[in-house]
Coordinates of C-alpha atoms and ligand atoms in Angstrom, one line a residue:
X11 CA 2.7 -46.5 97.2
X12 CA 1.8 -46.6 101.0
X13 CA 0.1 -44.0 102.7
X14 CA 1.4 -42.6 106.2
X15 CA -0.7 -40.8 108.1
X16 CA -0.4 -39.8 111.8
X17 CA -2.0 -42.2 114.3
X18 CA -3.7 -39.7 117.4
X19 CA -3.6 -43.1 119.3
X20 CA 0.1 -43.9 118.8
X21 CA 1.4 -40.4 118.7
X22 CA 3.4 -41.3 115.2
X23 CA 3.1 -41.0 111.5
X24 CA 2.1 -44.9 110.4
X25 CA 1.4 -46.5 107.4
X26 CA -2.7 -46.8 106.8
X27 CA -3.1 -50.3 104.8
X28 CA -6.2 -52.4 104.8
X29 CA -5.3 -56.0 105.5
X30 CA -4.3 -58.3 102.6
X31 CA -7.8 -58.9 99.9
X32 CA -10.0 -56.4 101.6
X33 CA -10.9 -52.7 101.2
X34 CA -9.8 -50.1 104.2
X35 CA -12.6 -50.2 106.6
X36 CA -13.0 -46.0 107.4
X37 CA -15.7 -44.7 110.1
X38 CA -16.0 -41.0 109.9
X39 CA -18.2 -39.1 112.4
X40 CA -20.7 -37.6 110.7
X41 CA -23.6 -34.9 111.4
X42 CA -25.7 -34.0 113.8
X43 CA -28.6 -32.9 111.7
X44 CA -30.5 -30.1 113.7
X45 CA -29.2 -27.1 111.2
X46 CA -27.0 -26.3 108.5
X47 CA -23.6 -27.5 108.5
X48 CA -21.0 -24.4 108.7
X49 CA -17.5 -24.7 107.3
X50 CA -15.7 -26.0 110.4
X51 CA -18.1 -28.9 109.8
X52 CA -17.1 -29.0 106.3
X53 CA -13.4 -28.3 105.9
X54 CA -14.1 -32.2 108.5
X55 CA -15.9 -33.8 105.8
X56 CA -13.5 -32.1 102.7
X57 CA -10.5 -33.6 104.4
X58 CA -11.7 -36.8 104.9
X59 CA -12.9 -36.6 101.1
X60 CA -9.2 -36.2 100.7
X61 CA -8.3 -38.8 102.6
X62 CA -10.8 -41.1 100.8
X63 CA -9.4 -39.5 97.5
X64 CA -5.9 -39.9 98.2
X65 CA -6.3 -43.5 99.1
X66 CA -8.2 -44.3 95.5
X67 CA -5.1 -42.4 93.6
X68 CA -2.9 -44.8 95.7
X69 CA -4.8 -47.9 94.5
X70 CA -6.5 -48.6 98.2
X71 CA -10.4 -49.9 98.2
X72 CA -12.2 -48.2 100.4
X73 CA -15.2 -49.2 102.9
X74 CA -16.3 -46.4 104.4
X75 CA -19.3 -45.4 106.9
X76 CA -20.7 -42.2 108.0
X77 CA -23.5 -41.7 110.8
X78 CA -25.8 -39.5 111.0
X79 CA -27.1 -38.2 114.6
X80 CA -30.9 -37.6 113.8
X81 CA -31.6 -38.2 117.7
X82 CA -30.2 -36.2 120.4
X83 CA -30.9 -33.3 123.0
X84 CA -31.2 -30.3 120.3
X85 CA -33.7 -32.3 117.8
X86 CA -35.1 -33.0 120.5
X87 CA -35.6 -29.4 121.3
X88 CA -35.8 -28.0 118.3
X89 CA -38.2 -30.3 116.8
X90 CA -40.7 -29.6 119.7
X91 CA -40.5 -25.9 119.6
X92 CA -41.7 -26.4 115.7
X93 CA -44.6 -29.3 117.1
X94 CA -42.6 -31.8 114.4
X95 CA -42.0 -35.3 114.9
X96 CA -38.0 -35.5 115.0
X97 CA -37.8 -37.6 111.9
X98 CA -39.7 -34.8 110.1
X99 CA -37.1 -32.1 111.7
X100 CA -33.9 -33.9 110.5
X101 CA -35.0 -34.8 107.1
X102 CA -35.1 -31.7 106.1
X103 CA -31.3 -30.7 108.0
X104 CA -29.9 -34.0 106.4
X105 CA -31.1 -33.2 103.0
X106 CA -29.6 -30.0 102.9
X107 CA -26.0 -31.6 104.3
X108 CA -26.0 -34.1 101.4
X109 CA -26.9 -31.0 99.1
X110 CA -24.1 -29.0 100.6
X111 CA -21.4 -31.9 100.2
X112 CA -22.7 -32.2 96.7
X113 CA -22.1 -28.4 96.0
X114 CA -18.3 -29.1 97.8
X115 CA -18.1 -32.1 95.4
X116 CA -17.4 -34.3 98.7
X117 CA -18.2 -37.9 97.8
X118 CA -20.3 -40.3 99.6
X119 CA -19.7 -42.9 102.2
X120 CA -20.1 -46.1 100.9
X121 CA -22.2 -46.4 103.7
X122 CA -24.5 -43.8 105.9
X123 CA -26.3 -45.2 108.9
X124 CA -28.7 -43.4 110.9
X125 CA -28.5 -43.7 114.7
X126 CA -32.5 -43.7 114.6
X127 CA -32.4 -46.9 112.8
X128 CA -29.9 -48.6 114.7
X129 CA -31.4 -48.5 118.1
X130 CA -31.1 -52.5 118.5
X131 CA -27.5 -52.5 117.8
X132 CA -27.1 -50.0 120.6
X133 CA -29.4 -51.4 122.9
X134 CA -27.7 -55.2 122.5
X135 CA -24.2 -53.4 123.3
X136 CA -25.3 -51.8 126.3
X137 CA -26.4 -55.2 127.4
X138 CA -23.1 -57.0 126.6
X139 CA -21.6 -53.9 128.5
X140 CA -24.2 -54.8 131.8
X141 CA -23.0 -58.4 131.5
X142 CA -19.6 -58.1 132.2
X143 CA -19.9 -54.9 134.6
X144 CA -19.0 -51.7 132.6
X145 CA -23.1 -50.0 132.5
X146 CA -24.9 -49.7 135.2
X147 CA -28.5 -48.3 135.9
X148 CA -29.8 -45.6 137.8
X149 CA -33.2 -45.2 139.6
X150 CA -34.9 -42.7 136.9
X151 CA -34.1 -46.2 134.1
X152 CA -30.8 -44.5 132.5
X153 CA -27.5 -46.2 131.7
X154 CA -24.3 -45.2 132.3
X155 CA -21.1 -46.6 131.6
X156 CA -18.5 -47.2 134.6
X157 CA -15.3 -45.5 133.9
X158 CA -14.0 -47.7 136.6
X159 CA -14.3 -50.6 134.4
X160 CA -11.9 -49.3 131.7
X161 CA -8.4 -49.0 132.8
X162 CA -7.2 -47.9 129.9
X163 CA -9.9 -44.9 129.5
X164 CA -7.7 -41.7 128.1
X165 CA -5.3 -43.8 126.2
X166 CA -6.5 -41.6 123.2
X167 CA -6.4 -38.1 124.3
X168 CA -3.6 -38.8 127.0
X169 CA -6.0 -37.6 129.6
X170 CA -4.7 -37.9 133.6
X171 CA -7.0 -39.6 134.9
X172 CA -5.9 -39.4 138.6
X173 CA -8.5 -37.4 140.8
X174 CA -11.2 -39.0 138.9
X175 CA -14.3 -39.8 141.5
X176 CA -15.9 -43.3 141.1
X177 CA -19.4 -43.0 139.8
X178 CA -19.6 -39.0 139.1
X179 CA -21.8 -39.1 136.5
X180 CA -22.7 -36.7 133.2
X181 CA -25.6 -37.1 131.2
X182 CA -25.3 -34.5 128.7
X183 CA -23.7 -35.8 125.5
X184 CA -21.1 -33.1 124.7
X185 CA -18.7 -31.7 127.7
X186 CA -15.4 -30.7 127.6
X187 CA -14.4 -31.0 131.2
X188 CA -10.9 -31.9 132.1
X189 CA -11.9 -34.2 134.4
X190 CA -13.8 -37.7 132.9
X191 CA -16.8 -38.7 134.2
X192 CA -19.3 -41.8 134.2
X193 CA -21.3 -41.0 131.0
X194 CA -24.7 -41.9 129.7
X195 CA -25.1 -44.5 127.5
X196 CA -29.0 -44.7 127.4
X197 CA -31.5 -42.0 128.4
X198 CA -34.3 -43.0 130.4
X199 CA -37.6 -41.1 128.5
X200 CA -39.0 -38.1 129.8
X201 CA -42.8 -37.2 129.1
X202 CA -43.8 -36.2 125.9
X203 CA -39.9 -37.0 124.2
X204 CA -39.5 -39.4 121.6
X205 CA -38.4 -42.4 122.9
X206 CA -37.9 -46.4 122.0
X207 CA -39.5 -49.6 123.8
X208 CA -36.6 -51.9 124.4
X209 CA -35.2 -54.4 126.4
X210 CA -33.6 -52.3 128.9
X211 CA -36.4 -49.8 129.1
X212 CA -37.6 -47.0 127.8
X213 CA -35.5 -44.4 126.2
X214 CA -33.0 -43.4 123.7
X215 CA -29.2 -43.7 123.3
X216 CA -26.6 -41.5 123.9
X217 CA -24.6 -39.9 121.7
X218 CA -21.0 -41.8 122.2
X219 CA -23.0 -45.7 122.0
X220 CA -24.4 -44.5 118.3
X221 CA -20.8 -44.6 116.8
X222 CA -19.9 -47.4 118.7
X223 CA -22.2 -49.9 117.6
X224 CA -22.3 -48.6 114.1
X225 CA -19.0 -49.0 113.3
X226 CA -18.9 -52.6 114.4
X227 CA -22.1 -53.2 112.6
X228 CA -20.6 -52.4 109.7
X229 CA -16.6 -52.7 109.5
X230 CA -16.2 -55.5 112.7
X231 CA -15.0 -55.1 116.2
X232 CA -11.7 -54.1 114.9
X233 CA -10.9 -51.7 112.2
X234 CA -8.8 -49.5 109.9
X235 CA -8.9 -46.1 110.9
X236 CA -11.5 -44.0 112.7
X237 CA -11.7 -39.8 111.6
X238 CA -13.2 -37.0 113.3
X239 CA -12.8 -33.4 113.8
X240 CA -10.1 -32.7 116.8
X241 CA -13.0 -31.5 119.2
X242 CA -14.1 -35.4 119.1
X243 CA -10.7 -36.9 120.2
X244 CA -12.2 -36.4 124.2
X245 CA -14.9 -37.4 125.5
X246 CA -16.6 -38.9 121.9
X247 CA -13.8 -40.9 120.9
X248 CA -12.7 -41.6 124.2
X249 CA -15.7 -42.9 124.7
X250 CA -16.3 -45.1 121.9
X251 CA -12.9 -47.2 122.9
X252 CA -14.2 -47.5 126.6
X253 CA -17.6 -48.9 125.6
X254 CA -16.4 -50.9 122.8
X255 CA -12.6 -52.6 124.4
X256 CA -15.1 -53.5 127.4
X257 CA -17.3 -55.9 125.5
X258 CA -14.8 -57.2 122.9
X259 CA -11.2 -56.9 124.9
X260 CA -9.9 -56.1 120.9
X261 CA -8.4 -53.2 120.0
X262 CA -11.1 -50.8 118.3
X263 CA -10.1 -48.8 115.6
X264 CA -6.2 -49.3 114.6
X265 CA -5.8 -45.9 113.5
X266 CA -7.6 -42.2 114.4
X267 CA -7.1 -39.1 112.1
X268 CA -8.4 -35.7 113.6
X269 CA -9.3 -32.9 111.4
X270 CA -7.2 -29.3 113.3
X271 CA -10.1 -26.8 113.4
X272 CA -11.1 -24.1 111.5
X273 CA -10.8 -20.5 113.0
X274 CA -12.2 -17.9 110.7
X275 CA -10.1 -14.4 110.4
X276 CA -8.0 -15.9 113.3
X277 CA -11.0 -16.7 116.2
X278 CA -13.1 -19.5 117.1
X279 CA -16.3 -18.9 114.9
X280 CA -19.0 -18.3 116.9
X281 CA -22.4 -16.6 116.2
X282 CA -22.4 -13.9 118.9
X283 CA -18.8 -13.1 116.9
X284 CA -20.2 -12.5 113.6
X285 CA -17.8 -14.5 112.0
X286 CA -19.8 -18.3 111.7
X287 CA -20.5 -19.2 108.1
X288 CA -22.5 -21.7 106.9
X289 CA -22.0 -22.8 103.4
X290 CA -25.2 -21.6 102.0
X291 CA -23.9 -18.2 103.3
X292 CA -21.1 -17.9 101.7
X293 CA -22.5 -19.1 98.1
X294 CA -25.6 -16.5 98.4
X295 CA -22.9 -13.4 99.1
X296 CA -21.3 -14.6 95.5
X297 CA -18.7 -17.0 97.0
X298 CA -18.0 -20.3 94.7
X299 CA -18.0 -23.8 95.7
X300 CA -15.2 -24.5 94.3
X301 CA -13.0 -21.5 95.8
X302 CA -14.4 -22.7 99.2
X303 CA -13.5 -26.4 98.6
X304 CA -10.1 -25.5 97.3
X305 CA -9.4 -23.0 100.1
X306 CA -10.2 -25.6 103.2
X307 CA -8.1 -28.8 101.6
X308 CA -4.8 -26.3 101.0
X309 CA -4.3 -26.6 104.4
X310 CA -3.3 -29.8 105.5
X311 CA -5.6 -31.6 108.0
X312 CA -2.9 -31.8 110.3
X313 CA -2.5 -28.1 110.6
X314 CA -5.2 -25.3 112.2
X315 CA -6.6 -23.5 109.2
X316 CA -7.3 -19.8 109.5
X317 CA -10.4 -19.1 107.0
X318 CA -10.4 -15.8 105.6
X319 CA -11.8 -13.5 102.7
X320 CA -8.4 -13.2 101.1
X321 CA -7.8 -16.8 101.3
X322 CA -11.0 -17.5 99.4
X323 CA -10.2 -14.8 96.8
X324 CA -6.6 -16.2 96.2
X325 CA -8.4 -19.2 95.6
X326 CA -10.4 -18.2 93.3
X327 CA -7.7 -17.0 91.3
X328 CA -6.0 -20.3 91.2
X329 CA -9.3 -22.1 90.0
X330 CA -9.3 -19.4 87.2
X331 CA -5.5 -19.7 86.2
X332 CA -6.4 -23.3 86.3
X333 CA -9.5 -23.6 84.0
X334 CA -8.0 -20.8 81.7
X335 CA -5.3 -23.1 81.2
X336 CA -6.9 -26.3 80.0
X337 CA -9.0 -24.9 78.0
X338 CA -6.2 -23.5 76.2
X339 CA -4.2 -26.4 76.5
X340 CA -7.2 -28.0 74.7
X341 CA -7.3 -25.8 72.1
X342 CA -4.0 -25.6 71.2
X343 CA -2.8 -26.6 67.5
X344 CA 0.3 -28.5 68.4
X345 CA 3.0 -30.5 66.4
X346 CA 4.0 -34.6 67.4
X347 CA 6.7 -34.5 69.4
X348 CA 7.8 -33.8 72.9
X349 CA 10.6 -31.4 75.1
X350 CA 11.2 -31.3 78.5
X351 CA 8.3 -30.1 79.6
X352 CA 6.9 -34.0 79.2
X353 CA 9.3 -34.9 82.1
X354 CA 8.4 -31.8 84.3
X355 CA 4.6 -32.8 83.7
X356 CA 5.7 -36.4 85.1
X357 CA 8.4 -35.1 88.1
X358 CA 5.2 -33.2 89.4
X359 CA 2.7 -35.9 89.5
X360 CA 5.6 -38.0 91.2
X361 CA 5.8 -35.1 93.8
X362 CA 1.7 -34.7 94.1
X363 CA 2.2 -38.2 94.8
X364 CA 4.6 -38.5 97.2
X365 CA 3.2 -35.1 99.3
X366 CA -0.4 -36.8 99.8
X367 CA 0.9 -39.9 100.5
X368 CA 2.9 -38.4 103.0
X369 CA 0.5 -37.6 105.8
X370 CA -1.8 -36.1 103.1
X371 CA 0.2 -33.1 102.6
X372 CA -2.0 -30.9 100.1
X373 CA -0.3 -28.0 100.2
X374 CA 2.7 -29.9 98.3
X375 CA 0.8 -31.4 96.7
X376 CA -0.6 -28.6 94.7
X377 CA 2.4 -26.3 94.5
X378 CA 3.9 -28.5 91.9
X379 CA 1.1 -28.5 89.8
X380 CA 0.7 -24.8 89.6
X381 CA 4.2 -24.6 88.9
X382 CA 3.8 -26.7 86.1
X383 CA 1.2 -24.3 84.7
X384 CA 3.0 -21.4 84.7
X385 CA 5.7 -23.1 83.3
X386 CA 3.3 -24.4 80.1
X387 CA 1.6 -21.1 79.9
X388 CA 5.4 -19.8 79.4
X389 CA 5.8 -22.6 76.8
X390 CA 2.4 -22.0 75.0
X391 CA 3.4 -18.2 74.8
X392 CA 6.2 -19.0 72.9
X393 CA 5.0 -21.4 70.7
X394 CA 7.8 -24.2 72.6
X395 CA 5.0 -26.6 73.6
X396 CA 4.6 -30.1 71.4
X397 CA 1.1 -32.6 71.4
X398 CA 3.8 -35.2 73.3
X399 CA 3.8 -32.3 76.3
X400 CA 0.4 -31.5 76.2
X401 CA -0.5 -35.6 76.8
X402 CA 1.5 -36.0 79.7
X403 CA 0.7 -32.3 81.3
X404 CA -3.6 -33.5 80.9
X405 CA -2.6 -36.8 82.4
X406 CA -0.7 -35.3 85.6
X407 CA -4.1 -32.6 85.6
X408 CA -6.2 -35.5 85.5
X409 CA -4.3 -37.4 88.7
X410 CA -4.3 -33.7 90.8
X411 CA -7.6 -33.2 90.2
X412 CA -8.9 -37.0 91.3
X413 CA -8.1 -35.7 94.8
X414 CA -8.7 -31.7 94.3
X415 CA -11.9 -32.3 91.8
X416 CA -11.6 -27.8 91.1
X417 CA -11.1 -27.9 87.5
X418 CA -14.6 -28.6 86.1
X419 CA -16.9 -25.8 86.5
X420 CA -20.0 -27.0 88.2
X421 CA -20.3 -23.4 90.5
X422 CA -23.2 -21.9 88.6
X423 CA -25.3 -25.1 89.8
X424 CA -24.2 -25.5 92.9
X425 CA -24.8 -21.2 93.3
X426 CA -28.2 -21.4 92.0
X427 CA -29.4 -24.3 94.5
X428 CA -28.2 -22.1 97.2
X429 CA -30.3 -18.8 95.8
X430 CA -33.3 -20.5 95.4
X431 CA -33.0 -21.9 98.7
X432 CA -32.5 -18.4 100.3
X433 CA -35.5 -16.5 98.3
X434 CA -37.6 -20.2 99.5
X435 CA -36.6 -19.4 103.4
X436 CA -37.7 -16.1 102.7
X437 CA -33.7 -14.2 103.0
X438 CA -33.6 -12.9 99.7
X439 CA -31.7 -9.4 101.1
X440 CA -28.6 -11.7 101.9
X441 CA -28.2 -12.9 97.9
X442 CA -25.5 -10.4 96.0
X443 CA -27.6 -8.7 94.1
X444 CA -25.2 -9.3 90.8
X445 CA -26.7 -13.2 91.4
X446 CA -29.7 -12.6 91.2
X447 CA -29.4 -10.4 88.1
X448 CA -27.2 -13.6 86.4
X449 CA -29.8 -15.9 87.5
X450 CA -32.8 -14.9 85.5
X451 CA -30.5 -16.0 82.4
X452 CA -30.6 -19.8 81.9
X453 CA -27.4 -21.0 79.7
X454 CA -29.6 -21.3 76.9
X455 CA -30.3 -17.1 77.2
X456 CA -26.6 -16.6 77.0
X457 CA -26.1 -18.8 74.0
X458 CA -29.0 -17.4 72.2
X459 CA -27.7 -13.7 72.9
X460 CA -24.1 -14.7 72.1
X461 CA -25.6 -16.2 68.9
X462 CA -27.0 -12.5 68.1
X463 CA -24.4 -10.7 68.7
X464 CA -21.9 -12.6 66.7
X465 CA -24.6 -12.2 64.0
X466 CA -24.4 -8.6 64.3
X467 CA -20.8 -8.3 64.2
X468 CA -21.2 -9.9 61.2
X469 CA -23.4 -7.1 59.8
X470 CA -21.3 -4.6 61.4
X471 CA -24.1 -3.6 63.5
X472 CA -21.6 -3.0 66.4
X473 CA -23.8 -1.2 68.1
X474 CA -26.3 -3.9 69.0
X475 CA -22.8 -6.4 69.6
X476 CA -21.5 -4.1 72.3
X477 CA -25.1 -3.6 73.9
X478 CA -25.3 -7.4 74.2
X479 CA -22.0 -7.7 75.7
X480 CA -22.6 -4.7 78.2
X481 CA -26.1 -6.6 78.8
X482 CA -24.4 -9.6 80.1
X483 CA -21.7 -8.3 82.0
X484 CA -24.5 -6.2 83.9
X485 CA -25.8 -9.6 84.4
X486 CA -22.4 -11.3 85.8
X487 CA -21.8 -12.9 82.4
X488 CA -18.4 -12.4 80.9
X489 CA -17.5 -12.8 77.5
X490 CA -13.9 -14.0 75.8
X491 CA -13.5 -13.6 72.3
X492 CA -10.7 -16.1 71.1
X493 CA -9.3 -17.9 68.1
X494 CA -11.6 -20.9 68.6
X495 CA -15.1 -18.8 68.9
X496 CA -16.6 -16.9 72.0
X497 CA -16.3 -18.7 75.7
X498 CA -18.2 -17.4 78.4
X499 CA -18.5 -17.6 81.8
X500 CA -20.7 -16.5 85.2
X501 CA -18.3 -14.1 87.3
Ligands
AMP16 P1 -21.3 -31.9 114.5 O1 -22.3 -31.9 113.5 O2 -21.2 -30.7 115.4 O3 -21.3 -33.2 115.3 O4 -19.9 -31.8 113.7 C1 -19.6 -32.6 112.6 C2 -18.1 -32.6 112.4 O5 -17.5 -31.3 112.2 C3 -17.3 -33.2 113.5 O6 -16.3 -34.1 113.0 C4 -16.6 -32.0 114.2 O7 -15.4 -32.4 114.9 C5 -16.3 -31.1 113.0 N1 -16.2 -29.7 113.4 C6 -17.0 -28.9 114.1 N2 -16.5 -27.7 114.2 C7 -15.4 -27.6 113.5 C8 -14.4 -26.6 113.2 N3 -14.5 -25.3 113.6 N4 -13.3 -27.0 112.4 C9 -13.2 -28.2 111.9 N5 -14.1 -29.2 112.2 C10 -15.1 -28.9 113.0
ZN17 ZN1 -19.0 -40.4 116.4

C-alpha cells in the first residue's frame, strides 16, 4: 500500500515513495536546544513519529535525519548570562529533549546532526553560493544570501513577492514579515561570542544554512520529503530551497509535510497567557505520557489541534479501556474456533490501514479499533468470544499500536523521571502531591504489601487486608481483585 500525503509544495495529496532499492530519505527540523521543549514542539515530533510509523506498517525503509540547533542568538544569550560555554548550555537542553521523546515513546532519527559540528559543510555551501552570485558580504564580514538570485523564492509558501527591495537585508534568524528579505547566511563574530575560524572569516552560521547543508550531507541534493511545524513553511523553508536550488539548480526536497499548530484551550500558548506547557509540566501535575501522546496524534497533522484538560482526560480513559481489555483478552479461557468477530478484527485493521495511509488520517484510524473493543468486551460478557477471535483481534492490536505504541504501560517510569527532575531543579510545590506519596513505593513495595495482604485474607485477618488496600490507594496504588489473582496499577 502507498502512502499519500499532502505536498505544501504542490498544493495536492501525492503519493510519498522512495525511489526503487532505497529507504525514504526524511529530514525533519529538529530543536533548538536553549530550554525545554513544550507540547507545540512535541505534538511536531509525535506526528512525524507517525509519519515514520505509518511508513514502517506500510513496508517503507526509512532514512531519516533530525538537526539539532545548539548555536544560535538565544544560546548564545542564555549561555552567557549563566558564564557557560554554549556546548555546556545545550547539553544539558538536548538531553532533556531526547528524555522527553523517550517518555512520548517518539523514536529516533536514524540520524541526528548537530549544526555545531557541521560548520564546514555550511561554510563550503556558502562558498558554492559566492561562486555563482547568490551570497554576498557585507563590511562588518557577514553573509547574506541575494534574494535576487532566486526567481523562484516563495514557490513554497506562495509568497508575492512583488514590492520586494533589492538587498534589504535581515540578520535575525526567525521573522515573520510578509515582506522577504536578503537573509544571513553567516554571522560575522562579535567580541566575546563563540565563534568559528573559517574560510570566509570569522563567525557562525545562520539558522536557515544549518538545515540546508545537513540534509544534503546526509540524504543528497535531492530528496524524499522534508517536515516541519507550519511556522517553518516561511522564511525557514523558504529559505532552505533558495540557498540550496542556487548551488545545485535540482529540485530540493520532493515533498514537504507541515505539522498545523497546537493552540491550547483555543489560543496561541504563550507564557504571559498561562496556558504554555512543557512536557515535564504536565507529567509533575499527574498527567501521563501516554494520555499526552495519544491526545496530540488523534488529531490529524493536517488539522489545527486544540489541546485541552478534557481532551487529555478522555484520553486517558481510552488508554484505560484499552489496557483493561488485553489484559482480559489475555486472560481469557476460550474454546478453538472462530465467529464473526475474526472478520471484524480484520475489516478494522484494513480500515486503520487505509485511514493512515491516506494522508495519515489518525483519527480513522483509531475509531475502528475502539469499536472493535467494545464490540469484544460485548462478546467476552457473553461468553460469544472463541481463541480463533482472540488471535486475529491481538494481531489487529498489535498493527494499531506499531503506529500509536499506548497500550504498554511504561507511564510510571516516564512520571518518576519527570519528579525527580522537578525536586533536582528545586520545584517540588508543582509535583501533585498524590505523586509524591506513590513514589516512595518502588514496585517491589507494592508486591511485598500485596503479598501480605493476600496472606491475611487467608487468615481472615481482614482487618490488616483492608488497611493495606486503603494504604495504597492513599498512595495512588489501586488494587483489582480478579479471577486470575490481584493486578495493580499507579492512578
Ligand atoms: P523550535 O525548537 O522552536 O525550533 O521548534 C521545534 C519544532 O516545533 C518546529 O518544527 C516548530 O515548527 C514546531 N512547533 C513550535 N511551536 C509549535 C506549536 N504550537 N504547534 C506545533 N508545532 C510547533
Ligand atoms: Zn530546519
Amino acid at each position: 500500500m502507498n502512502l499519500n500525503l499532502f505536498n505544501t509544495l504542490t498544493g495536492k495529496v501525492e503519493v510519498l515513495a522512495p525511489e526503487p532499492g532505497k529507504p525514504l530519505g526524511i529530514y525533519a527540523c529538529g530543536p533548538t536546544v536553549y530550554d525545554y521543549g513544550h507540547i507545540g514542539n512535541f505534538r511536531t515530533f509525535l506526528e512525524v513519529d507517525v509519519l515514520r510509523r505509518t511508513l514502517k506498517l506500510l513496508g517503507i525503509p526509512v532514512r531519516h535525519v533530525m538537526n539539532i540547533t545548539d548555536v544560535d542568538d538565544k544560546i548564545i544569550r542564555n549561555a552567557a548570562a549563566l558564564n557557560q560555554p554554549i556546548g555546556e548550555y545545550t547539553a544539558r537542553f538536548e538531553k532533556a529533549f531526547f528524555e522527553d521523546l523517550d517518555a512520548l515513546r517518539v523514536q529516533h532519527p536514524e540520524i541526528i546532526a548537530r549544526a555545531t559540528e557541521h560548520i564546514d559543510q555550511m561554510v563550503k555551501l556558502i562558498q558554492r553560493l559566492a561562486e555563482n552570485g547568490a551570497a554576498y558580504q557585507t563590511e562588518d564580514g557577514s553573509w547574506y544570501f541575494r534574494l535576487a538570485a532566486f526567481p523562484a523564492y516563495g514557490k513554497l509558501s506562495k509568497k508575492d513577492l512583488t514590492g520586494m527591495v533589492d538587498g534589504a537585508r535581515v540578520d535575525v534568524d526567525e521573522y515573520e514579515k510578509d515582506s522577504a528579505r536578503d537573509f544571513a547566511l553567516w554571522k560575522a563574530a562579535k567580541p566575546g561570542e563563540t565563534s568559528w575560524d573559517t574560510p570566509i572569516g570569522r563567525g557562525r552560521p545562520g539558522w536557515h544554512i544549518e538545515c540546508s547543508a545537513m540534509s544534503m550531507e546526509y540524504l543528497g541534493e535531492t530528496f524524499d520529503l522534508h517536515a516541519g511545524g507550519e511556522d517553518l513553511t516561511f522564511p525557514h523553508h523558504e529559505n532552505e530551497i533558495a540557498q540550496s536550488e542556487s548551488v545545485t539548480h535540482k529540485t530540493f526536497a520532493r515533498h514537504w509535510m507541515h505539522v498545523r499548530f497546537l493552540l491550547v484551550e483555543g489560543r496561541k500558548m504563550s507564557k504571559s497567557e498561562g496556558n504554555f506547557y512543557t512536557l515535564r509540566d504536565l507529567l509533575i501535575k499527574g498527567f501521563k505520557a501516554s494520555s499526552i501522546r495519544l491526545a496530540l496524534i488523534s488529531v490529524p497533522y493536517s488539522n489545527q489541534m486544540n489541546f485541552t484538560v478534557d481532551g487529555l482526560i478522555d484520553a486517558t480513559a481510552a488508554i484505560e479501556r484499552l489496557r483493561t481489555f488485553h489484559a482480559r483478552l489475555v486472560e481469557a479461557h476460550l474454546e478453538p474456533g472462530s465467529t464473526e468477530l475474526k472478520a471484524s478484527a480484520e475489516q478494522a485493521e484494513t480500515t486503520f490501514r487505509a485511514a493512515l495511509a491516506n494522508d495519515l488520517n489518525t483519527a480513522e484510524a483509531r475509531a475502528p479499533i475502539f469499536e472493535l473493543v467494545r464490540m469484544a468486551n460485548t462478546a467476552l460478557d457473553k461468553n460469544q468470544m472463541l481463541a480463533g477471535d482472540r488471535d486475529a483481534i491481538l494481531e489487529t492490536l498489535v498493527f494499531f499500536d506499531s503506529v500509536f505504541d499506548v497500550m504498554e504501560d511504561h507511564d510510571a517510569e516516564a512520571t518518576r523521571h519527570a519528579i525527580e527532575w522537578a525536586v533536582a531543579e528545586g520545584r517540588s510545590a508543582e509535583i501533585d502531591p498524590k505523586l509524591m506519596a506513590g513514589l516512595s513505593l518502588s514496585d517491589a513495595d507494592v508486591d511485598n504489601l500485596i503479598a501480605e495482604r493476600t496472606a491475611a485474607k487467608k487468615s481472615r485477618n481482614f482487618a490488616r487486608a483492608d488497611q493495606i488496600r486503603d494504604e495504597l490507594a492513599e498512595k495512588g496504588i489501586l488494587i483489582e481483585d480478579s479471577k486470575e489473582g490481584v493486578r495493580w496499577k499507579r492512578k
